[in-house]
Coordinates of C-alpha atoms and ligand atoms in Angstrom, one line a residue:
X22 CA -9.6 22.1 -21.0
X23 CA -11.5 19.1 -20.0
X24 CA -8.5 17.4 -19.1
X25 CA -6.9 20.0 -17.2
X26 CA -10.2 20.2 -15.1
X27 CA -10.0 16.5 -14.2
X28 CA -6.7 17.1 -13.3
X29 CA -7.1 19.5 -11.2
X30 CA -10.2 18.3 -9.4
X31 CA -8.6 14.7 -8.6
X32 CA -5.4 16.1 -7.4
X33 CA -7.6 18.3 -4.9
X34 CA -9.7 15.4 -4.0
X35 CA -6.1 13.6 -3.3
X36 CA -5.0 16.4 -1.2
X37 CA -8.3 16.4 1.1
X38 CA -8.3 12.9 1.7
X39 CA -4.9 12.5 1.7
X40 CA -5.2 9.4 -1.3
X41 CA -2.4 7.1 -2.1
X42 CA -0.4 8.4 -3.9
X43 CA 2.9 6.1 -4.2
X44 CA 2.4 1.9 -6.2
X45 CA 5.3 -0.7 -6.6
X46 CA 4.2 -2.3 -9.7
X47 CA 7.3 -4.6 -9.5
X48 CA 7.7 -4.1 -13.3
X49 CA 11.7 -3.9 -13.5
X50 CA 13.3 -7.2 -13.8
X51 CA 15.1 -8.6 -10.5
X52 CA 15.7 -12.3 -11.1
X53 CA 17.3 -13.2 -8.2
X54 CA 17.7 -10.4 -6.0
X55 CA 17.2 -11.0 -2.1
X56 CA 17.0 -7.3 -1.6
X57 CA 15.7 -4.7 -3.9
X58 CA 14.7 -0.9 -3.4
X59 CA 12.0 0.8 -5.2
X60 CA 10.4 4.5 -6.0
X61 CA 7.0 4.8 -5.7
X62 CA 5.9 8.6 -6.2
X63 CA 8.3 8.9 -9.3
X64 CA 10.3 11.5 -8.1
X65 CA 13.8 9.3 -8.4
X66 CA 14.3 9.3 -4.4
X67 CA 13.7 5.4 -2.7
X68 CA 10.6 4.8 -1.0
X69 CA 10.6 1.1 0.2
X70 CA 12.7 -1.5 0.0
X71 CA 11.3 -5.3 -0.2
X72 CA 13.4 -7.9 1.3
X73 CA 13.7 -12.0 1.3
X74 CA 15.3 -14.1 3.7
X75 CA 15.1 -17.0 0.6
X76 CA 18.8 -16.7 -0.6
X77 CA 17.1 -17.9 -3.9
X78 CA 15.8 -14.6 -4.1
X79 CA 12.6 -13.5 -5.7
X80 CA 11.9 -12.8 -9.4
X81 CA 9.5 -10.2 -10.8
X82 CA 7.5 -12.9 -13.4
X83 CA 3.2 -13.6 -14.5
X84 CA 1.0 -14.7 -13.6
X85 CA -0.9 -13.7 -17.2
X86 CA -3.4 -11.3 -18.6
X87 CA -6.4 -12.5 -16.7
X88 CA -6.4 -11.7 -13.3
X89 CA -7.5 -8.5 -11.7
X90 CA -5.3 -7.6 -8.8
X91 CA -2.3 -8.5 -10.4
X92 CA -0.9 -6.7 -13.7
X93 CA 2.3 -8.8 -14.5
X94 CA 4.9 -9.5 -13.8
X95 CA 4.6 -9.2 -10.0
X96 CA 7.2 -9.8 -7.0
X97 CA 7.4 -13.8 -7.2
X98 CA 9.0 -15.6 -4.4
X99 CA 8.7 -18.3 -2.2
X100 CA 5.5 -19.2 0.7
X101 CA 7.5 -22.0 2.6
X102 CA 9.5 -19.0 5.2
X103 CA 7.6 -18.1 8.6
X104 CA 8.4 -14.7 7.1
X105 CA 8.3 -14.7 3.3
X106 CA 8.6 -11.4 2.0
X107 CA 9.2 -7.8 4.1
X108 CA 8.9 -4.0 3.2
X109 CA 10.8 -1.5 5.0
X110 CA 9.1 1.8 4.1
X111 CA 12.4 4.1 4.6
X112 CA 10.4 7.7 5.9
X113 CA 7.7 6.0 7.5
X114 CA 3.7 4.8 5.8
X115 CA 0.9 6.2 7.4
X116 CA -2.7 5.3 6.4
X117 CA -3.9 2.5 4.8
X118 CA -1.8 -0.4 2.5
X119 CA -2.9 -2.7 0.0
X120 CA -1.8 -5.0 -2.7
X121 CA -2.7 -7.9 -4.8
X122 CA -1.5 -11.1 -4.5
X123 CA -2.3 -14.4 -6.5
X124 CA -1.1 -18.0 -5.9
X125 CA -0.4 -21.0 -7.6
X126 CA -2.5 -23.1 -5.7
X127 CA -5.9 -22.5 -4.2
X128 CA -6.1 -22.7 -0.3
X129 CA -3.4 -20.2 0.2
X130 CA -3.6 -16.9 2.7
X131 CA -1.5 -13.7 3.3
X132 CA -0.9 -12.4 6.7
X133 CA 0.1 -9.0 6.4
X134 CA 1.1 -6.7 9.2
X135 CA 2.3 -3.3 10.4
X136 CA 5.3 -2.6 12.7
X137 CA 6.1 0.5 13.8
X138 CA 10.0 1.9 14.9
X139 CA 10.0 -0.2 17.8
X140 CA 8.1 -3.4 16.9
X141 CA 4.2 -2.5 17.8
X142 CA 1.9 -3.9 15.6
X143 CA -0.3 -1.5 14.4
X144 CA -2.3 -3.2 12.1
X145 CA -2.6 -6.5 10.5
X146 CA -4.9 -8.2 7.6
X147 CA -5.4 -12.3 6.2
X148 CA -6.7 -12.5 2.8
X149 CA -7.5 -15.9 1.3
X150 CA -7.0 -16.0 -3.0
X151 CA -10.2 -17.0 -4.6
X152 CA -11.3 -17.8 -8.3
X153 CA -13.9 -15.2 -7.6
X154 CA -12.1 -12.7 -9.4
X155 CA -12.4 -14.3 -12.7
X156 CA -8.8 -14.8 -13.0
X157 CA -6.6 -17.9 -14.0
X158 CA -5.2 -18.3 -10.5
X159 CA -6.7 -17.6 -7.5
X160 CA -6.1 -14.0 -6.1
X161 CA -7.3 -11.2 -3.2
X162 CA -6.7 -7.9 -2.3
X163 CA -5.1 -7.7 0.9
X164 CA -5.5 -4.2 2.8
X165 CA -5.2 -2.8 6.4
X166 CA -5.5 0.4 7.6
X167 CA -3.8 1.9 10.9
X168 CA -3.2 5.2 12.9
X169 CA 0.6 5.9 13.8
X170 CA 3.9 5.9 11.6
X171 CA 4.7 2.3 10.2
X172 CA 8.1 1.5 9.6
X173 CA 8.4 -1.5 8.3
X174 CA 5.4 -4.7 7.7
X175 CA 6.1 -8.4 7.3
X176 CA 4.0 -11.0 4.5
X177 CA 3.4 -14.4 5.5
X178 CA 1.6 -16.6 2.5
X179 CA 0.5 -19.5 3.7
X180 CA -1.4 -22.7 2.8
X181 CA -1.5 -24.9 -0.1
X182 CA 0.8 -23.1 -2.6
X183 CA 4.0 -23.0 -2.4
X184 CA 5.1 -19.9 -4.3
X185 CA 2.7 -16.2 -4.4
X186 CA 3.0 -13.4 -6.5
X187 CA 2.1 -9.6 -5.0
X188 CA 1.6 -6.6 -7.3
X189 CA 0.5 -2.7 -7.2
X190 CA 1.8 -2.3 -3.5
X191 CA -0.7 0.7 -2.5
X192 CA -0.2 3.2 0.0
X193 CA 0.8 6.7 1.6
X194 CA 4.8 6.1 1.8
X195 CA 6.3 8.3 -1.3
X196 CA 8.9 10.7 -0.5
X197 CA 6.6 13.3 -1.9
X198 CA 3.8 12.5 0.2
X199 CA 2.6 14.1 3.7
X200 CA 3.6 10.9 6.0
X201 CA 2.8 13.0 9.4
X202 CA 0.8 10.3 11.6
X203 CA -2.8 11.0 12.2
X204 CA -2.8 14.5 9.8
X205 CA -6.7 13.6 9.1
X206 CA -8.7 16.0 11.7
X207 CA -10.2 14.1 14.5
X208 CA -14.0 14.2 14.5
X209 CA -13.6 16.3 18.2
X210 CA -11.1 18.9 17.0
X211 CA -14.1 19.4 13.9
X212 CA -16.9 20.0 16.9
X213 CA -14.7 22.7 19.1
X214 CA -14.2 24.3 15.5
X215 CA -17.5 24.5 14.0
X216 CA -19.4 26.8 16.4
X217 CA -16.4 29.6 16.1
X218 CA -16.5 29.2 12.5
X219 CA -20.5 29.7 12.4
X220 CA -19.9 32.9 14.7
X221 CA -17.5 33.9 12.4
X222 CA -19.9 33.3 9.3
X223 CA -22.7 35.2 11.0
X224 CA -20.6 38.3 11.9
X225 CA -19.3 38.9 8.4
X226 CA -23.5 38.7 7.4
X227 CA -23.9 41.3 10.0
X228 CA -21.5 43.6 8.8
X229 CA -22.2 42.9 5.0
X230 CA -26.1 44.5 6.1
Ligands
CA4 CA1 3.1 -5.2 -12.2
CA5 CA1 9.9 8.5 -4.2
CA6 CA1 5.1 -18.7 4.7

């Protein structure tokens, strides 16, 4: 019962705020694999597919138990590309994206950004990986949010270390997801509907008298 209730309220609370819904948690082995596509939502139909211009490839591989952002394996690959890693997100991401991503070495960044159908950015993050986390290598959570319909975003690690890991790559892009740009209500559209709604309320008092 209690389970059913929790259920049902956090699948409400994901429907109001439209929540992320879809994660690539990189967990099927791909040693090797320049291209590979991936289901987010669990519903069997492709969501993204991550792509390397490294004809090495990336692997899916650690980096242990102890780090926060990062459950291994992750997506392992190389930093040494101006572009190291790219998603193409095959009906469109709206919202926000995030993932983990750890390094080797300290001293190394992620620049993540947005594109939409015809090359606008629309958003972009850097995250630096830290030891703050508690972890064995140093790690962030990377994580933009953006208004339009992204098609596809590009990862560029940078720095020290010469190989990153990312993992639980967050966001609204599963086939079973709403991905209509800007479906939140803007704060205006709320203001021109509140006052008919309270004229509304106060006529169905009236009537209940
Ligand atoms: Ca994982
Ligand atoms: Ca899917
Ligand atoms: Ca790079």
């Amino acid at each position: 019962m209690f389970k059913k209730f929790v259920l049902a309220t956090s699948l409400a609370a994901m429907a109001l705020s439209g929540a992320h819904a879809a994660e690539i948690t990189f967990d099927e082995a791909i040693a090797g694999a320049t291209v590979f596509e991936f289901d987010g939502d669990g519903d069997m139909v492709v969501d993204v597919r991550f792509g390397t211009d490294d004809p090495e490839g990336f692997n899916t591989v650690g980096p242990g138990a102890n780090q926060t952002y990062i459950s291994e394996p992750g997506l392992e690959g190389t930093t040494l590309l101006d572009t190291d890693l790219f998603v193409e997100f095959l009906g469109g991401a709206v919202g926000t994206l995030s993932f983990g991503f750890a390094t080797i070495d300290p001293d190394t960044s992620v620049n993540f950004t947005v594109y939409d159908d015809n090359d606008n950015v629309l958003g972009s993050t850097t995250a630096l990986a830290t030891f703050d986390t508690g972890g064995d290598f140093p790690e962030a959570l990377a994580s933009v949010s953006f208004a339009g319909l992204a098609s596809y975003a590009t990862f560029d690690f940078f720095g020290v270390g010469s190989r990153y890991i990312i993992d639980n790559f967050n966001g609204t892009f599963g086939s079973t997801e709403d991905r209509t740009p800007d479906a939140v209500p803007v704060p205006g559209a709320l203001a021109l509907f509140a006052p008919v709604a309270a004229g509304l309320f106060a006529r169905r008092r009236k009537a209940k008298k």
